CSV table of C-alpha atoms and ligand atoms in Angstrom, one decimal:
chain,number,residue,atom,x,y,z
A,1,MET,CA,83.3,99.1,131.5
A,2,LYS,CA,82.7,100.5,128.1
A,3,ASN,CA,79.3,99.6,126.8
A,4,TYR,CA,78.1,100.5,123.4
A,5,ASP,CA,74.6,99.3,122.7
A,6,LYS,CA,74.1,100.9,119.3
A,7,LEU,CA,75.6,100.6,115.8
A,8,PHE,CA,76.3,103.8,113.7
A,9,ILE,CA,74.3,103.7,110.5
A,10,ASP,CA,73.2,106.5,108.3
A,11,GLY,CA,74.4,109.2,110.7
A,12,GLN,CA,72.5,107.7,113.6
A,13,TRP,CA,73.0,105.4,116.5
A,14,LEU,CA,70.7,102.4,116.0
A,15,PRO,CA,70.2,99.3,118.0
A,16,SER,CA,71.3,96.1,116.2
A,17,CYS,CA,68.6,93.9,114.8
A,18,SER,CA,69.8,91.0,117.0
A,19,GLY,CA,69.5,92.8,120.3
A,20,LYS,CA,72.5,90.8,121.4
A,21,SER,CA,76.0,91.9,122.4
A,22,ILE,CA,79.6,90.8,122.0
A,23,HIS,CA,81.7,90.9,125.2
A,24,ILE,CA,85.2,92.2,125.1
A,25,ILE,CA,87.7,90.6,127.4
A,26,HIS,CA,90.5,92.5,129.1
A,27,ALA,CA,93.8,90.8,128.0
A,28,THR,CA,95.4,91.2,131.5
A,29,THR,CA,92.6,90.6,133.9
A,30,GLU,CA,90.6,88.2,131.8
A,31,GLN,CA,87.4,90.1,132.9
A,32,VAL,CA,84.7,91.5,130.7
A,33,MET,CA,85.7,95.1,130.0
A,34,GLY,CA,82.9,96.2,127.7
A,35,GLN,CA,80.5,95.2,125.0
A,36,VAL,CA,79.3,96.2,121.5
A,37,PRO,CA,76.3,95.1,119.5
A,38,GLU,CA,76.3,91.9,117.6
A,39,GLY,CA,75.3,93.1,114.1
A,40,THR,CA,73.3,91.0,111.7
A,41,LEU,CA,72.6,90.6,108.0
A,42,ARG,CA,69.8,93.1,108.3
A,43,ASP,CA,72.1,95.6,109.8
A,44,VAL,CA,74.5,95.1,106.9
A,45,GLU,CA,71.6,95.8,104.5
A,46,LEU,CA,70.8,99.1,106.3
A,47,ALA,CA,74.4,100.2,106.4
A,48,VAL,CA,75.1,99.3,102.7
A,49,ALA,CA,71.9,101.1,101.6
A,50,ALA,CA,72.9,104.2,103.6
A,51,ALA,CA,76.3,104.2,102.1
A,52,ARG,CA,74.9,103.6,98.6
A,53,THR,CA,72.6,106.6,99.0
A,54,ALA,CA,75.4,108.8,100.3
A,55,PHE,CA,77.7,107.8,97.4
A,56,THR,CA,76.6,110.3,94.7
A,57,SER,CA,76.8,113.4,96.8
A,58,TRP,CA,80.0,112.4,98.7
A,59,ALA,CA,81.8,111.6,95.4
A,60,ALA,CA,80.7,115.0,94.2
A,61,THR,CA,81.8,116.8,97.3
A,62,PRO,CA,85.0,118.8,96.6
A,63,VAL,CA,88.1,117.0,97.7
A,64,THR,CA,89.2,119.9,99.9
A,65,THR,CA,85.9,119.6,101.7
A,66,ARG,CA,86.5,115.9,102.2
A,67,GLY,CA,90.0,116.7,103.4
A,68,GLY,CA,88.5,119.2,105.9
A,69,PHE,CA,86.4,116.4,107.4
A,70,LEU,CA,89.6,114.3,107.8
A,71,ASP,CA,91.1,117.3,109.6
A,72,LYS,CA,88.2,117.2,112.0
A,73,LEU,CA,88.5,113.5,112.5
A,74,HIS,CA,92.2,114.0,113.2
A,75,GLN,CA,91.5,116.6,115.8
A,76,GLY,CA,89.0,114.3,117.5
A,77,LEU,CA,91.5,111.5,117.6
A,78,VAL,CA,94.1,113.7,119.1
A,79,ALA,CA,91.6,115.0,121.7
A,80,ARG,CA,90.8,111.4,122.8
A,81,ALA,CA,94.3,109.9,122.4
A,82,GLU,CA,94.8,108.9,126.0
A,83,GLU,CA,91.4,107.2,126.2
A,84,ILE,CA,92.2,105.4,122.9
A,85,ALA,CA,95.7,104.2,124.1
A,86,GLN,CA,94.2,103.0,127.4
A,87,THR,CA,91.3,101.2,125.8
A,88,ILE,CA,93.6,99.4,123.3
A,89,SER,CA,96.2,98.5,125.9
A,90,ALA,CA,93.3,96.8,127.9
A,91,GLU,CA,91.9,95.0,124.9
A,92,VAL,CA,95.1,93.9,123.2
A,93,GLY,CA,97.7,94.0,125.9
A,94,MET,CA,100.2,96.4,124.4
A,95,PRO,CA,102.2,98.3,127.0
A,96,LEU,CA,100.6,101.7,127.5
A,97,LYS,CA,103.7,103.7,126.8
A,98,LEU,CA,103.9,102.0,123.3
A,99,SER,CA,100.1,102.3,122.8
A,100,ARG,CA,100.2,106.0,123.2
A,101,ARG,CA,102.7,106.2,120.3
A,102,ILE,CA,101.5,103.4,118.1
A,103,GLN,CA,97.9,102.6,118.9
A,104,ALA,CA,96.7,106.2,119.4
A,105,GLY,CA,99.5,108.4,117.9
A,106,LEU,CA,100.0,106.6,114.6
A,107,PRO,CA,96.3,106.5,113.5
A,108,ALA,CA,96.0,110.2,114.3
A,109,ALA,CA,99.1,110.9,112.2
A,110,VAL,CA,97.8,108.8,109.3
A,111,MET,CA,94.4,110.6,109.4
A,112,SER,CA,96.3,113.9,109.2
A,113,SER,CA,98.5,112.6,106.3
A,114,TYR,CA,95.4,112.0,104.2
A,115,ALA,CA,94.0,115.4,105.1
A,116,ARG,CA,97.2,116.9,103.6
A,117,LEU,CA,97.0,114.7,100.5
A,118,ALA,CA,93.7,116.4,99.7
A,119,GLU,CA,95.7,119.4,98.9
A,120,ASP,CA,98.6,117.6,97.1
A,121,TYR,CA,97.2,114.7,95.1
A,122,ALA,CA,96.4,115.2,91.4
A,123,PHE,CA,93.1,113.5,90.8
A,124,GLU,CA,93.2,114.6,87.1
A,125,GLU,CA,95.8,114.8,84.4
A,126,ARG,CA,96.2,115.2,80.7
A,127,LEU,CA,97.7,112.5,78.6
A,128,GLY,CA,97.9,113.3,74.9
A,129,ASN,CA,94.3,113.7,73.7
A,130,SER,CA,93.0,112.1,76.9
A,131,LEU,CA,91.8,113.6,80.2
A,132,ILE,CA,92.6,111.0,82.9
A,133,LEU,CA,90.2,111.2,85.8
A,134,ARG,CA,90.6,109.4,89.1
A,135,GLU,CA,87.1,108.7,90.6
A,136,PRO,CA,86.0,106.9,93.8
A,137,VAL,CA,85.5,103.2,93.3
A,138,GLY,CA,82.1,103.3,95.1
A,139,VAL,CA,81.0,101.8,98.5
A,140,ALA,CA,83.9,100.4,100.4
A,141,ALA,CA,83.6,97.8,103.1
A,142,CYS,CA,86.5,97.8,105.5
A,143,ILE,CA,87.1,94.6,107.6
A,144,THR,CA,89.8,94.9,110.2
A,145,PRO,CA,91.6,92.8,112.8
A,146,TRP,CA,92.4,93.3,116.5
A,147,ASN,CA,96.2,93.7,116.7
A,148,TYR,CA,96.5,97.4,115.7
A,149,PRO,CA,92.7,98.0,115.8
A,150,LEU,CA,92.5,101.7,115.2
A,151,HIS,CA,95.6,102.0,112.9
A,152,GLN,CA,94.1,99.4,110.6
A,153,VAL,CA,90.8,101.1,110.6
A,154,VAL,CA,92.2,104.5,109.8
A,155,ALA,CA,94.6,103.1,107.1
A,156,LYS,CA,91.4,102.2,105.2
A,157,VAL,CA,88.8,104.7,106.3
A,158,ALA,CA,90.9,107.8,105.7
A,159,PRO,CA,91.9,107.1,102.1
A,160,ALA,CA,88.4,105.8,101.3
A,161,LEU,CA,86.8,108.9,102.5
A,162,LEU,CA,89.3,111.1,100.8
A,163,ALA,CA,88.8,109.2,97.6
A,164,GLY,CA,85.0,109.8,97.8
A,165,CYS,CA,84.0,106.3,98.9
A,166,PRO,CA,81.4,105.9,101.7
A,167,VAL,CA,82.5,103.3,104.1
A,168,VAL,CA,80.9,100.4,106.0
A,169,LEU,CA,83.4,99.3,108.7
A,170,LYS,CA,83.3,95.9,110.4
A,171,PRO,CA,85.9,95.9,113.2
A,172,ALA,CA,87.3,92.8,114.9
A,173,SER,CA,85.2,91.5,117.8
A,174,GLU,CA,88.2,91.2,120.1
A,175,ALA,CA,89.1,94.9,120.0
A,176,PRO,CA,86.2,97.0,118.5
A,177,LEU,CA,86.0,99.8,121.0
A,178,SER,CA,88.3,102.3,119.3
A,179,ALA,CA,86.2,102.0,116.1
A,180,PHE,CA,83.2,103.1,118.2
A,181,ILE,CA,85.2,106.1,119.5
A,182,LEU,CA,86.0,106.9,115.8
A,183,ALA,CA,82.2,106.7,115.0
A,184,GLU,CA,81.5,109.2,117.9
A,185,ILE,CA,84.2,111.5,116.5
A,186,ALA,CA,82.7,111.2,113.0
A,187,HIS,CA,79.2,112.0,114.4
A,188,GLU,CA,80.5,115.1,116.1
A,189,ALA,CA,82.4,116.1,113.0
A,190,GLY,CA,79.1,116.2,111.2
A,191,LEU,CA,80.0,113.8,108.4
A,192,PRO,CA,77.0,113.6,106.1
A,193,PRO,CA,74.7,110.6,106.9
A,194,GLY,CA,75.7,107.3,105.4
A,195,VAL,CA,79.3,108.4,104.6
A,196,PHE,CA,80.7,106.4,107.6
A,197,ASN,CA,78.8,103.4,109.0
A,198,LEU,CA,79.9,101.0,111.7
A,199,VAL,CA,78.6,97.5,112.0
A,200,SER,CA,80.3,95.2,114.6
A,201,GLY,CA,79.5,91.5,114.5
A,202,PRO,CA,80.8,88.1,113.7
A,203,GLY,CA,83.2,88.0,110.7
A,204,ARG,CA,81.5,84.9,109.2
A,205,GLU,CA,78.2,86.6,109.0
A,206,VAL,CA,78.7,90.4,108.9
A,207,GLY,CA,82.1,90.3,107.1
A,208,ASP,CA,81.0,87.6,104.7
A,209,ALA,CA,77.8,89.4,103.8
A,210,LEU,CA,79.7,92.6,103.0
A,211,ALA,CA,82.1,90.6,100.8
A,212,ARG,CA,79.1,89.1,98.8
A,213,HIS,CA,76.9,92.2,98.7
A,214,PRO,CA,76.2,93.4,95.2
A,215,LEU,CA,76.0,97.0,96.2
A,216,VAL,CA,79.5,97.0,97.8
A,217,ASP,CA,82.1,97.9,95.2
A,218,MET,CA,85.3,97.2,97.2
A,219,ILE,CA,86.5,95.2,100.1
A,220,SER,CA,89.6,96.3,102.0
A,221,PHE,CA,90.6,93.6,104.4
A,222,THR,CA,93.4,93.1,107.0
A,223,GLY,CA,93.6,89.8,108.8
A,224,SER,CA,94.7,86.3,108.4
A,225,THR,CA,95.7,84.8,105.0
A,226,SER,CA,93.1,82.0,105.4
A,227,THR,CA,90.2,84.5,106.0
A,228,GLY,CA,91.6,86.7,103.2
A,229,LYS,CA,91.3,83.8,100.7
A,230,ASN,CA,87.7,83.1,101.7
A,231,LEU,CA,86.8,86.7,101.4
A,232,ALA,CA,88.4,87.1,98.0
A,233,ALA,CA,86.5,84.0,96.8
A,234,ALA,CA,83.2,85.4,98.3
A,235,ALA,CA,83.9,88.8,96.6
A,236,ALA,CA,84.7,87.2,93.2
A,237,ALA,CA,81.0,86.6,92.2
A,238,THR,CA,80.4,90.4,91.9
A,239,VAL,CA,84.0,91.2,90.7
A,240,LYS,CA,84.6,93.5,93.6
A,241,ARG,CA,87.9,95.2,94.0
A,242,VAL,CA,89.7,93.4,96.8
A,243,SER,CA,92.6,94.7,98.7
A,244,LEU,CA,94.2,92.3,101.2
A,245,GLU,CA,96.8,92.9,103.9
A,246,LEU,CA,97.5,89.4,105.3
A,247,GLY,CA,100.1,87.4,107.2
A,248,GLY,CA,103.8,87.4,107.2
A,249,LYS,CA,106.9,85.4,108.2
A,250,SER,CA,109.4,88.1,107.7
A,251,ALA,CA,113.2,87.5,107.7
A,252,ALA,CA,115.8,89.8,109.1
A,253,ILE,CA,119.2,89.0,107.5
A,254,ILE,CA,122.2,89.8,109.6
A,255,LEU,CA,125.2,90.1,107.4
A,256,ASP,CA,128.7,89.1,108.7
A,257,ASP,CA,129.8,92.8,108.8
A,258,ALA,CA,126.8,94.0,110.9
A,259,ASP,CA,127.1,95.5,114.4
A,260,LEU,CA,125.9,92.3,116.0
A,261,PRO,CA,124.7,93.6,119.4
A,262,ALA,CA,122.7,96.3,117.7
A,263,ALA,CA,121.3,93.8,115.1
A,264,VAL,CA,120.2,91.3,117.8
A,265,LYS,CA,118.5,94.0,119.9
A,266,GLY,CA,116.8,95.4,116.8
A,267,VAL,CA,115.5,92.1,115.5
A,268,LEU,CA,114.2,91.1,119.0
A,269,ALA,CA,112.3,94.4,119.1
A,270,ALA,CA,110.9,93.9,115.6
A,271,CYS,CA,109.8,90.4,116.6
A,272,PHE,CA,108.4,91.1,120.1
A,273,LEU,CA,106.5,94.3,119.4
A,274,ASN,CA,102.9,94.0,120.6
A,275,SER,CA,103.9,90.5,121.9
A,276,GLY,CA,104.6,89.4,118.3
A,277,GLN,CA,101.0,90.1,117.2
A,278,THR,CA,102.2,92.1,114.3
A,279,CYS,CA,101.8,91.0,110.7
A,280,SER,CA,105.1,92.6,109.7
A,281,ALA,CA,107.1,91.2,112.7
A,282,HIS,CA,110.6,90.0,111.9
A,283,THR,CA,110.1,86.5,113.1
A,284,ARG,CA,113.0,84.8,111.4
A,285,MET,CA,116.6,85.9,112.2
A,286,LEU,CA,119.1,84.8,109.6
A,287,VAL,CA,122.7,84.8,110.9
A,288,PRO,CA,126.0,83.6,109.4
A,289,GLU,CA,126.9,80.1,110.6
A,290,THR,CA,130.2,81.5,111.8
A,291,CYS,CA,128.5,84.0,114.1
A,292,TYR,CA,125.9,81.6,115.7
A,293,GLU,CA,127.6,81.2,119.1
A,294,GLU,CA,128.2,84.9,119.5
A,295,VAL,CA,124.6,85.7,118.5
A,296,LYS,CA,123.3,83.1,120.9
A,297,ALA,CA,125.0,84.8,123.8
A,298,LEU,CA,123.7,88.2,122.7
A,299,ILE,CA,120.2,86.9,122.4
A,300,ALA,CA,120.3,85.6,126.0
A,301,GLU,CA,121.3,89.0,127.2
A,302,ALA,CA,118.9,91.0,125.1
A,303,ALA,CA,115.9,88.7,125.7
A,304,ALA,CA,116.2,89.0,129.4
A,305,THR,CA,115.0,92.6,129.2
A,306,TYR,CA,111.7,91.4,127.9
A,307,LEU,CA,110.0,90.5,131.2
A,308,PRO,CA,106.2,90.1,130.6
A,309,GLY,CA,104.1,92.2,132.8
A,310,ASP,CA,101.1,94.5,133.3
A,311,PRO,CA,100.8,96.7,130.2
A,312,PHE,CA,99.8,99.6,132.5
A,313,ASP,CA,103.0,99.4,134.4
A,314,ASP,CA,105.6,101.9,133.0
A,315,LYS,CA,108.4,99.4,133.2
A,316,THR,CA,106.7,96.7,131.1
A,317,ARG,CA,108.1,96.1,127.7
A,318,ILE,CA,105.9,93.1,126.7
A,319,GLY,CA,102.3,92.5,127.7
A,320,PRO,CA,99.9,89.6,127.3
A,321,LEU,CA,98.4,88.3,124.1
A,322,VAL,CA,94.9,89.3,123.1
A,323,SER,CA,93.0,86.1,124.0
A,324,ALA,CA,93.0,82.7,125.5
A,325,ALA,CA,92.7,81.1,122.1
A,326,GLN,CA,95.7,83.1,120.8
A,327,ARG,CA,97.7,82.1,123.9
A,328,GLU,CA,97.0,78.4,123.4
A,329,MET,CA,97.9,78.6,119.7
A,330,VAL,CA,101.2,80.2,120.4
A,331,ARG,CA,102.1,77.8,123.2
A,332,GLU,CA,101.3,74.9,120.8
A,333,TYR,CA,103.8,76.3,118.3
A,334,ILE,CA,106.4,76.5,121.0
A,335,ARG,CA,105.8,72.9,121.9
A,336,LYS,CA,106.0,72.0,118.2
A,337,GLY,CA,109.4,73.8,117.9
A,338,ILE,CA,110.8,71.7,120.8
A,339,ALA,CA,109.3,68.5,119.3
A,340,GLU,CA,110.8,69.2,115.9
A,341,GLY,CA,114.2,69.6,117.4
A,342,ALA,CA,115.0,73.3,117.5
A,343,GLU,CA,117.2,74.5,120.3
A,344,LEU,CA,115.2,76.4,122.9
A,345,LEU,CA,117.4,79.4,123.8
A,346,VAL,CA,114.9,81.5,125.8
A,347,GLY,CA,111.3,81.1,127.1
A,348,GLY,CA,109.1,78.0,126.6
A,349,PRO,CA,105.5,76.9,126.6
A,350,GLU,CA,104.7,77.2,130.3
A,351,PRO,CA,103.1,80.5,131.6
A,352,PRO,CA,105.6,83.1,133.0
A,353,GLU,CA,106.0,82.8,136.8
A,354,GLY,CA,103.5,84.8,138.8
A,355,LEU,CA,101.4,85.6,135.7
A,356,GLU,CA,98.7,82.9,135.8
A,357,THR,CA,96.0,85.4,135.1
A,358,GLY,CA,96.2,87.2,131.8
A,359,PHE,CA,97.0,85.8,128.4
A,360,PHE,CA,100.7,85.8,128.9
A,361,VAL,CA,103.3,83.8,127.0
A,362,LYS,CA,107.0,83.7,127.7
A,363,PRO,CA,109.0,85.6,125.0
A,364,THR,CA,110.7,82.6,123.3
A,365,VAL,CA,113.7,82.2,121.0
A,366,PHE,CA,114.6,79.1,119.1
A,367,GLY,CA,118.1,78.5,117.7
A,368,ARG,CA,119.2,76.0,115.1
A,369,VAL,CA,115.9,76.3,113.3
A,370,THR,CA,115.9,74.7,109.8
A,371,PRO,CA,113.8,76.1,107.0
A,372,ASP,CA,111.5,73.1,106.9
A,373,MET,CA,110.4,73.3,110.5
A,374,THR,CA,106.9,74.5,111.3
A,375,ILE,CA,108.2,77.4,113.4
A,376,ALA,CA,110.2,78.6,110.3
A,377,ARG,CA,107.2,78.4,108.0
A,378,ASP,CA,104.0,79.3,109.8
A,379,GLU,CA,103.0,82.8,111.0
A,380,ILE,CA,102.8,82.3,114.8
A,381,PHE,CA,101.5,85.7,115.8
A,382,GLY,CA,103.1,85.6,119.2
A,383,PRO,CA,106.5,86.4,120.8
A,384,VAL,CA,108.4,83.6,119.1
A,385,LEU,CA,111.7,84.1,117.2
A,386,ALA,CA,113.3,81.5,115.0
A,387,VAL,CA,117.1,81.8,114.4
A,388,LEU,CA,118.4,80.1,111.3
A,389,THR,CA,121.9,80.0,110.0
A,390,TYR,CA,123.2,80.5,106.4
A,391,THR,CA,126.5,79.9,104.6
A,392,ASP,CA,126.8,83.0,102.3
A,393,GLU,CA,124.7,85.9,101.0
A,394,ASP,CA,123.0,83.8,98.3
A,395,ASP,CA,122.0,81.2,100.8
A,396,ALA,CA,120.6,84.0,103.1
A,397,VAL,CA,118.5,85.4,100.3
A,398,ARG,CA,117.3,82.0,99.3
A,399,ILE,CA,116.2,81.2,102.9
A,400,ALA,CA,114.6,84.6,103.3
A,401,ASN,CA,112.5,84.1,100.1
A,402,ASP,CA,111.6,80.5,100.9
A,403,SER,CA,108.2,81.5,102.3
A,404,ILE,CA,104.6,81.7,101.0
A,405,TYR,CA,104.7,85.2,102.6
A,406,GLY,CA,106.5,88.5,101.6
A,407,LEU,CA,105.3,91.3,103.8
A,408,SER,CA,108.4,92.8,105.5
A,409,GLY,CA,112.0,92.1,106.3
A,410,GLY,CA,115.3,93.6,107.4
A,411,VAL,CA,119.0,93.7,106.5
A,412,TRP,CA,121.8,94.5,108.9
A,413,SER,CA,125.2,95.5,107.6
A,414,ALA,CA,127.9,98.1,108.1
A,415,ASP,CA,127.9,98.6,104.4
A,416,LYS,CA,124.8,100.4,103.1
A,417,ILE,CA,125.5,99.5,99.4
A,418,ARG,CA,125.7,95.8,100.3
A,419,ALA,CA,122.6,96.0,102.5
A,420,GLU,CA,120.7,97.6,99.7
A,421,ARG,CA,121.9,95.0,97.2
A,422,VAL,CA,120.5,92.3,99.5
A,423,ALA,CA,117.2,94.3,100.1
A,424,ARG,CA,116.6,94.4,96.4
A,425,ARG,CA,116.8,90.6,96.2
A,426,MET,CA,114.2,90.1,98.8
A,427,ARG,CA,110.7,89.2,97.6
A,428,THR,CA,108.8,91.3,100.1
A,429,GLY,CA,106.8,94.6,100.3
A,430,GLN,CA,109.1,96.4,102.8
A,431,VAL,CA,112.7,96.0,103.9
A,432,ASP,CA,114.2,98.0,106.8
A,433,ILE,CA,118.0,98.5,106.8
A,434,ASN,CA,119.7,98.6,110.2
A,435,GLY,CA,116.4,99.0,112.0
A,436,ALA,CA,115.3,102.0,110.1
A,437,PRO,CA,112.0,103.6,111.3
A,438,PHE,CA,108.5,103.1,110.0
A,439,ASN,CA,107.5,105.6,107.3
A,440,LEU,CA,103.8,106.3,107.3
A,441,MET,CA,103.8,107.7,103.7
A,442,ALA,CA,105.6,104.6,102.3
A,443,PRO,CA,103.5,101.8,100.7
A,444,PHE,CA,102.7,99.0,103.1
A,445,GLY,CA,101.6,95.6,101.8
A,446,GLY,CA,102.6,92.2,100.7
A,447,TYR,CA,104.1,90.1,97.9
A,448,LYS,CA,102.9,86.5,97.4
A,449,GLN,CA,100.3,85.3,100.0
A,450,SER,CA,100.9,88.4,102.2
A,451,GLY,CA,98.3,90.3,100.2
A,452,LEU,CA,97.1,92.4,97.3
A,453,GLY,CA,97.5,96.1,97.0
A,454,ARG,CA,99.2,98.7,99.3
A,455,GLU,CA,98.1,100.9,102.2
A,456,LEU,CA,99.2,104.3,103.4
A,457,GLY,CA,100.2,107.5,101.5
A,458,VAL,CA,99.4,107.9,97.9
A,459,PHE,CA,99.5,104.2,97.3
A,460,GLY,CA,96.7,103.6,99.8
A,461,LEU,CA,94.6,106.3,98.3
A,462,GLU,CA,94.9,104.9,94.8
A,463,GLU,CA,93.4,101.5,96.0
A,464,PHE,CA,90.1,103.4,96.3
A,465,LEU,CA,90.2,105.1,92.9
A,466,GLU,CA,88.9,104.0,89.5
A,467,ILE,CA,90.6,105.5,86.5
A,468,LYS,CA,88.7,107.0,83.6
A,469,ALA,CA,90.1,108.2,80.3
A,470,VAL,CA,88.1,110.8,78.3
A,471,GLN,CA,89.3,111.3,74.7
A,472,PHE,CA,89.0,114.6,72.9
A,473,LYS,CA,89.0,114.8,69.1
A,474,ASP,CA,91.0,118.0,68.9
B,1,ADP,P1,92.7,87.6,113.1
B,1,ADP,O1,93.4,86.3,113.2
B,1,ADP,O2,93.6,88.7,112.9
B,1,ADP,O3,91.6,87.8,114.0
B,1,ADP,P2,90.8,87.1,111.0
B,1,ADP,O4,91.2,87.0,109.6
B,1,ADP,O5,90.2,85.9,111.7
B,1,ADP,O6,92.2,87.5,111.6
B,1,ADP,O7,89.9,88.3,111.3
B,1,ADP,C1,90.1,89.6,110.7
B,1,ADP,C2,88.7,90.2,110.5
B,1,ADP,O8,88.0,89.4,109.5
B,1,ADP,C3,87.8,90.3,111.7
B,1,ADP,O9,87.1,91.5,111.6
B,1,ADP,C4,86.9,89.1,111.6
B,1,ADP,O10,85.7,89.2,112.3
B,1,ADP,C5,86.7,89.1,110.1
B,1,ADP,N1,86.3,87.8,109.5
B,1,ADP,C6,86.5,86.5,110.0
B,1,ADP,N2,86.0,85.6,109.2
B,1,ADP,C7,85.5,86.2,108.2
B,1,ADP,C8,84.8,85.8,107.0
B,1,ADP,N3,84.6,84.5,106.7
B,1,ADP,N4,84.4,86.7,106.1
B,1,ADP,C9,84.6,88.0,106.3
B,1,ADP,N5,85.2,88.5,107.4
B,1,ADP,C10,85.7,87.6,108.3
């Protein structure tokens, strides 16, 4: 059990004004595995006031000093990496082997990348008779989801702190524990009071209050598109800066000259990562009509290696979903796929054999999906892949772009020039060619209803900066 009974506000651990707790459920055992305080509007007031007070001196702190604090946070994350990986595997269900790399290793690396940017980034430049200054936007409220809980926190908190913005963090209620570990690390690192504040609590209250608060200058949000729309509307009254990282329905286009076995394996991996609970998951596989039968056989073979199981077992490649609600939603989509006439190639809506406890869903692949079907349009956020066929390259691009989303995508081809040509035509924030690896310095974010703004690297830092031009007469 991991019990946190206090919020972190103004450099101190304080009980929440509600005196109540939020229970965290273990994704595999369905047992309560910990609790955190249920923050209230009063707690938001205290945290925002602390951040506001800290703003002037934090903004005036030399950037190299701020970078030095990020170095300490990085060291703290590295020292507690195993605990972080285990905690998130329990909360979210990601296999531990992957959690070590992605849930613990990636946020530590991102923290370090911002410490390095403190040395490299030009906050000032000359432009004719102007001096261009990049200054912190102010108090930043960061509201984060549960699927990559610490990565999404660090992708906001690290650039905000480097920019000179004090932070109020509101983590997701399903997986808040790593945010509390980060607060402990921040406390030990001696961050000045009010620079980092943590208020857990219900999104509709705590998150919404942050979005409306007149003393919060910016909201950085990752989560569902519907919540993102509400939040942007709530923030509009005070003309806050809003950056949103929302849903996706990303397409992987397999061209007719691709290495088909490699492509099929790669797309399944990009779809089933974290049981499909990934906003940038490749959930639509687009294949040439002429290759459909061959792809179908390859899918059957490759999908068989994704046996759901205990995330703490070294052999497991796919764990449970985060919650009962999520499991029900995903099963409903699988039923809908069958009802709308897609061809069920692998999986199905019933629980995997022998796994009645835990929020498990069978990894599922549908063939003969048409672009108008619900499973081709909605973000499912579970291990469900839709295979669609196309006639030629133009048709493939048209289908890929026929979505309200535009977060990620892929192209598979033996010809790099051809793959790049197709990638350029995709209306999406990222495209991976032939399963290329994640680049933590590259901008991450969405076109269309997948979001506003970019995270990571220089692009993520600039979200937290205002730009001032000072003109000189001679
Ligand atoms: P997910 O489906 O990933 O949980 P949500 O958009 O529901 O996505 O939640 C993401 C984050 O937004 C969580 O921290 C949640 O508590 C918070 N949240 C939910 N509703 C609101 C709201 N109305 N205003 C502000 N934040 C919210």
